[in-house]
Tab-separated table of C-alpha atoms and ligand atoms in Angstrom:
chain	number	residue	atom	x	y	z
E	262	MET	CA	-0.077	-0.187	0.113
E	263	ILE	CA	1.419	3.345	-0.985
E	264	TYR	CA	-0.688	6.297	0.993
E	265	CYS	CA	-0.382	9.891	0.357
E	266	ALA	CA	1.660	10.699	4.035
E	267	ASN	CA	3.083	8.042	6.375
E	268	PRO	CA	3.440	10.142	9.888
E	269	ALA	CA	4.546	6.860	11.181
E	270	ALA	CA	7.593	6.483	8.696
E	271	GLN	CA	8.674	9.548	10.501
E	272	PHE	CA	8.493	8.420	13.738
E	273	ARG	CA	11.122	5.251	12.825
E	274	SER	CA	13.147	7.553	11.180
E	275	HIS	CA	13.778	9.346	14.624
E	276	GLN	CA	12.051	6.620	16.836
E	277	ALA	CA	15.142	6.883	18.787
E	278	GLU	CA	15.544	10.318	19.758
E	279	ILE	CA	11.761	10.819	19.748
E	280	GLU	CA	11.030	8.023	22.768
E	281	ALA	CA	14.234	9.509	24.521
E	282	ALA	CA	12.126	12.557	24.361
E	283	ILE	CA	8.659	10.936	25.955
E	284	ARG	CA	10.561	9.077	28.367
E	285	ARG	CA	11.755	12.716	29.745
E	286	VAL	CA	8.306	14.376	29.701
E	287	LEU	CA	6.791	11.205	31.544
E	288	SER	CA	9.397	11.027	34.267
E	289	GLY	CA	9.263	14.709	34.819
E	290	ASN	CA	6.332	16.235	36.877
E	291	ARG	CA	4.779	18.603	34.055
E	292	TYR	CA	2.479	17.546	31.674
E	293	ILE	CA	0.958	20.580	29.880
E	294	LEU	CA	2.988	24.209	29.308
E	295	GLY	CA	5.794	23.096	31.041
E	296	PRO	CA	9.590	23.397	30.016
E	297	GLU	CA	9.308	21.513	26.897
E	298	VAL	CA	7.044	24.356	25.642
E	299	GLU	CA	8.993	26.968	26.280
E	300	ALA	CA	11.874	25.087	24.927
E	301	LEU	CA	10.037	24.607	21.836
E	302	GLU	CA	9.162	28.321	21.821
E	303	GLN	CA	11.951	29.409	21.950
E	304	GLU	CA	13.387	27.164	19.318
E	305	PHE	CA	11.106	27.730	16.677
E	306	ALA	CA	10.992	31.416	17.178
E	307	SER	CA	14.682	31.428	16.720
E	308	TYR	CA	13.903	29.118	13.526
E	309	ILE	CA	11.262	31.221	11.887
E	310	GLY	CA	13.148	34.171	13.214
E	311	THR	CA	10.551	36.388	14.660
E	312	ALA	CA	10.475	37.649	18.527
E	313	SER	CA	8.003	35.346	19.505
E	314	ALA	CA	6.747	31.794	19.241
E	315	ILE	CA	3.423	30.703	21.165
E	316	GLY	CA	2.427	26.807	21.478
E	317	VAL	CA	-1.314	26.403	21.138
E	318	ALA	CA	-3.815	23.088	21.132
E	319	ASN	CA	-3.835	23.146	16.768
E	320	GLY	CA	-3.765	25.013	13.451
E	321	THR	CA	-7.132	26.097	13.982
E	322	ASP	CA	-7.077	27.455	17.187
E	323	ALA	CA	-3.407	29.150	16.199
E	324	ILE	CA	-5.668	31.217	13.580
E	325	GLU	CA	-8.881	32.068	15.785
E	326	LEU	CA	-6.509	33.161	18.688
E	327	SER	CA	-4.754	35.491	16.378
E	328	LEU	CA	-7.714	37.250	14.778
E	329	ARG	CA	-8.758	38.042	18.551
E	330	ALA	CA	-5.407	38.956	19.440
E	331	LEU	CA	-5.491	41.744	16.352
E	332	GLY	CA	-9.061	42.832	18.301
E	333	LEU	CA	-10.840	41.434	15.371
E	334	GLY	CA	-14.745	40.004	16.218
E	335	ARG	CA	-18.063	40.773	15.156
E	336	GLY	CA	-19.015	42.871	12.675
E	337	ASP	CA	-15.329	42.804	11.071
E	338	GLU	CA	-14.691	41.262	7.550
E	339	VAL	CA	-11.456	38.791	7.047
E	340	ILE	CA	-10.497	38.212	3.436
E	341	THR	CA	-9.121	34.863	2.605
E	342	VAL	CA	-8.833	31.871	0.063
E	343	SER	CA	-11.907	29.194	-0.700
E	344	HIS	CA	-9.264	26.732	-2.238
E	345	THR	CA	-7.848	25.909	1.313
E	346	ALA	CA	-8.485	23.772	4.279
E	347	VAL	CA	-11.787	24.389	6.129
E	348	ALA	CA	-10.176	25.016	9.046
E	349	THR	CA	-8.762	28.118	7.797
E	350	VAL	CA	-12.536	29.539	7.213
E	351	ALA	CA	-13.730	28.005	10.671
E	352	ALA	CA	-11.469	29.727	12.241
E	353	ILE	CA	-12.539	33.373	11.149
E	354	GLU	CA	-15.911	32.319	12.514
E	355	ALA	CA	-14.872	31.049	15.739
E	356	ALA	CA	-13.541	34.684	16.236
E	357	GLY	CA	-16.812	36.154	15.486
E	358	ALA	CA	-15.701	37.385	12.474
E	359	THR	CA	-17.470	36.789	8.833
E	360	PRO	CA	-15.071	35.339	6.178
E	361	VAL	CA	-14.883	36.867	2.433
E	362	LEU	CA	-13.610	34.471	0.145
E	363	VAL	CA	-11.296	35.003	-3.083
E	364	ASP	CA	-10.314	32.834	-5.884
E	365	VAL	CA	-6.409	31.803	-6.603
E	366	VAL	CA	-4.175	32.527	-9.186
E	367	PRO	CA	-3.744	29.456	-11.709
E	368	GLY	CA	-0.662	27.787	-11.644
E	369	TYR	CA	0.341	28.456	-7.809
E	370	TYR	CA	-3.147	27.912	-6.396
E	371	THR	CA	-2.914	31.124	-3.844
E	372	LEU	CA	-4.444	34.010	-2.971
E	373	ASP	CA	-5.367	36.341	-6.215
E	374	PRO	CA	-4.228	39.820	-4.953
E	375	ASP	CA	-6.080	41.524	-7.733
E	376	GLN	CA	-9.240	40.286	-6.362
E	377	LEU	CA	-9.019	42.003	-2.682
E	378	GLU	CA	-10.112	45.390	-4.343
E	379	GLU	CA	-13.424	43.846	-5.476
E	380	VAL	CA	-14.771	42.499	-1.242
E	381	LEU	CA	-12.621	45.224	0.484
E	382	THR	CA	-15.556	47.114	2.617
E	383	THR	CA	-14.868	49.251	5.329
E	384	ARG	CA	-15.395	46.180	7.621
E	385	THR	CA	-12.218	44.519	6.270
E	386	ARG	CA	-9.788	44.420	8.932
E	387	ALA	CA	-7.691	41.229	8.033
E	388	VAL	CA	-6.378	39.050	5.027
E	389	ILE	CA	-5.015	35.583	5.749
E	390	ALA	CA	-2.753	34.448	3.222
E	391	VAL	CA	-2.767	30.650	2.917
E	392	HIS	CA	0.652	29.106	1.895
E	393	LEU	CA	-1.009	26.411	0.150
E	394	TYR	CA	0.690	22.984	-0.709
E	395	GLY	CA	3.965	24.115	0.735
E	396	GLN	CA	3.946	27.088	-1.800
E	397	PRO	CA	4.395	30.906	-0.143
E	398	ALA	CA	1.179	33.241	-1.797
E	399	ASP	CA	2.670	36.296	-3.327
E	400	LEU	CA	3.536	38.534	-0.098
E	401	ASP	CA	4.775	41.235	-1.999
E	402	ALA	CA	1.568	42.093	-3.605
E	403	ILE	CA	-0.653	40.782	-0.736
E	404	GLY	CA	1.452	42.746	1.746
E	405	ALA	CA	1.645	46.161	-0.087
E	406	TYR	CA	-2.518	45.726	-0.401
E	407	CYS	CA	-2.673	45.372	2.908
E	408	SER	CA	-0.058	48.264	4.285
E	409	LYS	CA	-2.016	50.572	1.883
E	410	HIS	CA	-5.886	50.107	3.443
E	411	ARG	CA	-4.248	49.416	6.676
E	412	LEU	CA	-5.077	45.358	7.078
E	413	ALA	CA	-3.786	42.892	8.955
E	414	LEU	CA	-1.634	40.268	7.332
E	415	VAL	CA	-2.061	36.807	9.022
E	416	GLU	CA	-0.044	34.192	7.386
E	417	ASP	CA	-1.716	30.544	7.686
E	418	VAL	CA	1.574	28.391	7.032
E	419	SER	CA	-0.293	24.985	7.849
E	420	GLN	CA	1.474	23.799	5.255
E	421	ALA	CA	4.383	25.258	4.543
E	422	HIS	CA	6.550	25.162	7.692
E	423	GLY	CA	10.216	26.027	6.983
E	424	SER	CA	9.339	27.428	3.069
E	425	CYS	CA	11.297	31.185	2.649
E	426	TRP	CA	9.809	34.057	0.523
E	427	ARG	CA	12.722	36.002	-1.039
E	428	GLY	CA	14.932	34.330	1.873
E	429	GLN	CA	13.167	35.509	4.646
E	430	ARG	CA	11.254	32.506	6.291
E	431	LEU	CA	7.484	32.421	6.243
E	432	GLY	CA	5.260	33.052	9.407
E	433	SER	CA	8.046	35.855	10.114
E	434	ILE	CA	6.448	38.095	6.904
E	435	GLY	CA	2.607	38.658	8.160
E	436	HIS	CA	1.736	40.531	11.350
E	437	ILE	CA	1.648	37.034	12.696
E	438	GLY	CA	2.093	33.332	11.428
E	439	CYS	CA	-0.368	30.354	12.186
E	440	PHE	CA	1.179	26.811	12.009
E	441	SER	CA	-0.840	23.634	12.047
E	442	CYS	CA	1.101	20.698	13.500
E	443	TYR	CA	-1.338	17.766	12.458
E	444	PRO	CA	0.937	14.615	12.605
E	445	THR	CA	1.173	15.077	8.131
E	446	LYS	CA	2.196	18.574	8.248
E	447	ASN	CA	6.311	19.286	7.433
E	448	LEU	CA	6.493	19.466	11.245
E	449	GLY	CA	3.974	17.408	12.802
E	450	ALA	CA	3.529	16.046	16.073
E	451	VAL	CA	1.598	12.688	17.046
E	452	GLY	CA	-1.734	14.358	17.826
E	453	ASP	CA	-2.898	17.680	17.427
E	454	GLY	CA	-0.575	20.931	18.168
E	455	GLY	CA	-0.363	24.512	16.822
E	456	LEU	CA	2.252	27.269	16.952
E	457	VAL	CA	1.810	31.051	16.424
E	458	THR	CA	4.718	33.280	15.937
E	459	THR	CA	4.625	37.023	16.104
E	460	ASN	CA	7.544	39.804	16.407
E	461	ASP	CA	4.750	41.888	18.213
E	462	PRO	CA	5.202	41.850	21.585
E	463	GLN	CA	1.447	42.994	22.358
E	464	LEU	CA	0.540	39.988	20.203
E	465	ALA	CA	2.341	37.437	21.355
E	466	THR	CA	1.154	38.431	25.223
E	467	SER	CA	-2.535	38.314	24.299
E	468	ILE	CA	-2.093	34.702	22.577
E	469	ARG	CA	-0.579	33.355	25.772
E	470	MET	CA	-3.426	34.979	27.792
E	471	LEU	CA	-6.048	33.813	24.849
E	472	ARG	CA	-4.806	29.983	24.962
E	473	GLU	CA	-5.518	29.998	28.966
E	474	TYR	CA	-8.534	31.462	30.248
E	475	GLY	CA	-6.976	35.191	29.673
E	476	TRP	CA	-4.291	34.361	32.106
E	477	ARG	CA	-1.420	36.620	32.571
E	478	GLU	CA	-1.020	35.520	36.475
E	479	ARG	CA	-2.516	32.065	37.331
E	480	TYR	CA	-6.508	31.912	38.447
E	481	ILE	CA	-6.715	35.698	37.714
E	482	SER	CA	-8.468	35.956	34.096
E	483	GLU	CA	-8.073	39.742	32.631
E	484	ILE	CA	-9.729	39.102	29.312
E	485	PRO	CA	-12.332	36.216	28.435
E	486	GLY	CA	-9.948	33.205	27.073
E	487	ARG	CA	-10.133	29.948	26.522
E	488	ASN	CA	-7.993	26.282	27.167
E	489	SER	CA	-5.590	25.849	23.960
E	490	ARG	CA	-2.828	24.438	25.765
E	491	LEU	CA	-0.058	22.352	23.951
E	492	ASP	CA	1.197	19.344	25.849
E	493	GLU	CA	4.437	18.948	26.949
E	494	LEU	CA	4.623	15.277	24.989
E	495	GLN	CA	3.827	16.953	21.604
E	496	ALA	CA	5.858	20.117	22.360
E	497	ALA	CA	8.861	17.710	23.018
E	498	ILE	CA	8.382	15.364	20.157
E	499	LEU	CA	7.804	18.653	17.923
E	500	ARG	CA	11.515	19.856	19.392
E	501	VAL	CA	13.019	16.419	18.075
E	502	LYS	CA	11.149	17.231	14.532
E	503	LEU	CA	12.424	20.441	14.253
E	504	ARG	CA	16.031	19.651	14.046
E	505	HIS	CA	15.253	17.769	11.391
E	506	LEU	CA	12.897	19.756	9.287
E	507	ASP	CA	15.418	21.811	7.165
E	508	SER	CA	16.894	17.867	6.001
E	509	ASP	CA	13.332	16.762	5.769
E	510	ASN	CA	12.263	19.530	3.651
E	511	ALA	CA	15.172	18.945	1.445
E	512	LYS	CA	14.402	14.994	0.813
E	513	ARG	CA	10.554	16.205	-0.291
E	514	ARG	CA	12.368	18.371	-2.496
E	515	SER	CA	14.368	16.015	-4.012
E	516	LEU	CA	11.271	13.802	-4.368
E	517	ALA	CA	9.173	16.331	-5.749
E	518	ALA	CA	12.320	16.799	-8.530
E	519	HIS	CA	12.586	13.217	-9.268
E	520	TYR	CA	8.846	13.116	-9.989
E	521	ASP	CA	8.896	16.184	-12.060
E	522	LYS	CA	11.301	14.344	-14.072
E	523	LEU	CA	9.315	11.012	-14.564
E	524	LEU	CA	6.051	12.732	-15.171
E	525	GLN	CA	7.220	15.583	-17.663
E	526	GLY	CA	5.385	15.423	-21.193
E	527	LEU	CA	2.691	13.615	-19.686
E	528	PRO	CA	-0.766	15.148	-19.869
E	529	LEU	CA	-0.757	16.554	-16.432
E	530	LYS	CA	-0.032	20.310	-14.821
E	531	LEU	CA	3.086	19.775	-12.554
E	532	PRO	CA	3.607	21.700	-9.508
E	533	GLN	CA	5.388	25.125	-10.508
E	534	THR	CA	7.273	27.579	-7.635
E	535	ARG	CA	6.589	31.044	-8.414
E	536	GLU	CA	9.999	33.395	-8.935
E	537	GLY	CA	11.105	34.214	-5.099
E	538	ALA	CA	9.770	30.781	-3.501
E	539	GLU	CA	11.007	28.163	-2.182
E	540	HIS	CA	8.488	25.320	-2.214
E	541	VAL	CA	8.459	22.560	0.283
E	542	TYR	CA	5.975	19.923	-1.107
E	543	HIS	CA	4.041	19.745	2.111
E	544	LEU	CA	1.952	18.349	-1.122
E	545	TYR	CA	2.953	17.193	-4.738
E	546	VAL	CA	-0.314	18.201	-6.553
E	547	VAL	CA	-0.853	17.748	-10.262
E	548	THR	CA	-3.732	18.713	-12.130
E	549	LEU	CA	-5.356	16.756	-14.691
E	550	LYS	CA	-9.128	16.209	-16.517
E	551	ASN	CA	-9.941	12.861	-15.835
E	552	ARG	CA	-8.790	12.466	-12.421
E	553	ALA	CA	-11.466	9.832	-11.405
E	554	SER	CA	-9.928	7.053	-13.863
E	555	LEU	CA	-6.359	7.943	-12.525
E	556	VAL	CA	-7.338	7.534	-8.957
E	557	ALA	CA	-9.339	4.081	-10.002
E	558	ASN	CA	-6.196	3.302	-11.945
E	559	LEU	CA	-3.818	4.203	-9.193
E	560	ASN	CA	-6.068	2.478	-6.365
E	561	GLN	CA	-5.914	-0.858	-8.332
E	562	HIS	CA	-2.299	-0.807	-7.824
E	563	ASN	CA	-2.726	-0.034	-3.744
E	564	ILE	CA	-1.844	3.325	-4.515
E	565	PHE	CA	-4.194	5.622	-2.808
E	566	PRO	CA	-3.242	9.615	-3.411
E	567	GLY	CA	-5.247	12.400	-2.188
E	568	ILE	CA	-7.503	15.313	-3.262
E	569	HIS	CA	-7.121	18.745	-1.319
E	570	TYR	CA	-9.614	19.621	-1.554
E	571	PRO	CA	-12.921	17.980	-4.007
E	572	VAL	CA	-14.923	20.861	-2.393
E	573	PRO	CA	-14.243	24.197	-2.006
E	574	VAL	CA	-15.134	26.190	1.166
E	575	HIS	CA	-18.103	28.383	-0.777
E	576	LEU	CA	-19.925	25.565	-1.959
E	577	GLN	CA	-19.616	23.346	1.005
E	578	ALA	CA	-23.057	22.922	2.640
E	579	ALA	CA	-22.371	24.443	5.942
E	580	TYR	CA	-21.292	27.390	4.049
E	581	ALA	CA	-22.644	27.766	0.531
E	582	GLN	CA	-25.618	29.772	1.735
E	583	ARG	CA	-23.715	32.578	3.965
E	584	VAL	CA	-19.793	33.380	2.700
E	585	THR	CA	-19.576	36.205	0.771
E	586	THR	CA	-17.118	35.435	-2.686
E	587	THR	CA	-16.132	37.286	-5.273
E	588	PHE	CA	-17.962	37.062	-8.559
E	589	ASN	CA	-15.369	34.663	-10.319
E	590	MET	CA	-14.248	31.797	-8.569
E	591	GLY	CA	-13.492	30.092	-11.839
E	592	VAL	CA	-10.297	28.384	-10.892
E	593	THR	CA	-11.132	27.651	-7.501
E	594	GLU	CA	-13.885	25.671	-8.884
E	595	ALA	CA	-12.018	24.118	-11.567
E	596	LEU	CA	-8.863	22.992	-9.315
E	597	ALA	CA	-11.995	20.982	-7.188
E	598	LYS	CA	-12.512	18.900	-9.950
E	599	GLU	CA	-9.026	18.312	-10.823
E	600	VAL	CA	-6.209	18.169	-8.213
E	601	LEU	CA	-4.285	15.023	-7.135
E	602	SER	CA	-1.927	14.858	-4.521
E	603	LEU	CA	0.449	12.692	-5.471
E	604	PRO	CA	2.316	10.475	-2.328
E	605	LEU	CA	5.149	12.239	-1.421
E	606	TYR	CA	6.558	12.314	2.361
E	607	PRO	CA	10.631	12.798	3.189
E	608	GLU	CA	10.958	8.803	4.068
E	609	PHE	CA	9.190	7.640	0.463
E	610	PRO	CA	10.837	5.041	-1.015
E	611	ASN	CA	12.252	6.073	-4.693
E	612	GLU	CA	11.069	2.435	-6.041
E	613	ASP	CA	7.904	3.575	-4.820
E	614	LEU	CA	7.839	6.845	-6.438
E	615	ILE	CA	8.848	5.245	-9.072
E	616	ARG	CA	6.013	3.015	-9.312
E	617	VAL	CA	3.666	5.604	-8.986
E	618	ALA	CA	5.264	7.241	-11.721
E	619	LYS	CA	5.234	4.577	-14.047
E	620	VAL	CA	1.693	3.835	-13.255
E	621	ILE	CA	0.656	7.597	-14.043
E	622	GLU	CA	2.576	6.865	-17.425
E	623	ASP	CA	1.028	3.745	-18.302
E	624	PHE	CA	-2.336	4.843	-17.552
E	625	SER	CA	-1.750	8.020	-20.099
E	626	ALA	CA	-0.254	5.448	-22.679
E	627	GLN	CA	-3.731	3.377	-23.217
E	628	SER	CA	-6.373	6.711	-22.293
O	898	PLP	C1	-4.196	25.578	5.324
O	898	PLP	C2	-4.711	24.926	6.381
O	898	PLP	N1	-4.833	25.601	7.467
O	898	PLP	C3	-5.433	25.304	8.791
O	898	PLP	C4	-5.433	24.043	9.374
O	898	PLP	C5	-5.920	23.699	10.813
O	898	PLP	O1	-5.194	23.012	11.418
O	898	PLP	P1	-5.857	21.908	12.498
O	898	PLP	O2	-6.134	21.027	12.094
O	898	PLP	O3	-4.313	21.796	13.279
O	898	PLP	O4	-6.286	22.659	13.207
O	898	PLP	C6	-4.885	23.370	8.292
O	898	PLP	C7	-4.817	21.622	8.950
O	898	PLP	O5	-5.393	21.114	8.242
O	898	PLP	C8	-4.337	23.386	7.082
O	898	PLP	O6	-4.184	22.536	6.286
């Protein structure tokens, strides 16, 4: 069986270090928000290049708490894309704000800056740039628009840990960076986890307070907050994985280059990297017209690719009647029918990659 992702393979490749980290936590005396979380926060901030990093319970909370820390809530509009994990949009609503969805650009699949003007209102307060599949969004154009209109720029870096835009790490460019550490992510825990990065000390303090009942001092709630704490076990494991993140991302890039070589010339559109960007291939996403037949064929060969995402957020039953979108969501709607994520993770064996490419090649020759 060949799956799109394989978090257990990552455990096996760092097993001794992970088991030592787990033992250290179990024999310590703090299981939530203790020394491992503090160390992870320092190490992650220094890796990303921000003054602070704050551990939270998951990536959805990272976005919700960031919007709250920015002072957003009821009546405020937040612009993002429909071609994303539904979590990005769910987090906007969890913060009490209103999501406004725009299309993505062809080829790179990230927010189309030219559509921002169409949805800007007097209530717009922030833009969430989603760095999808490991590819940075166009932060030059989005950042310039946000500065001009005094909007907060929130980076959703859940699919692009370690990626850079013009040499600067994602998560250090906007006002605040939000990361999911879901197990299959480039920096993945063995359960839920999330991180927020920022250079703004006030935002950092607010996130710390919001993640634990509004406390600055224990048991004293200064603002309404809730429980979005990170476990010591997850933090200790994330510290191990952070040490390997750059080499794991390099392995992803080299596997992606191998796919590029083997799939060149077939009737598939291969991933492209925008100029100025470093792609970290959280997902290797191709597009094609006859997706269902190729998936059926791959499945017959025990290969199980993924689809990210089959239904755009604005067409989901939970959102279709409510969310505001731009007039033209053509790229997003076409992508939902055409995207296919081929198996790729740092430990993916080259012979399996060659097998996947061969099945696709044979399928293309027959169809
Ligand atoms: C782009 C994006 N944003 C947000 C999230 C939410 O993260 P989590 O599942 O940790 O809440 C994810 C993860 O699925 C994601 O891929």
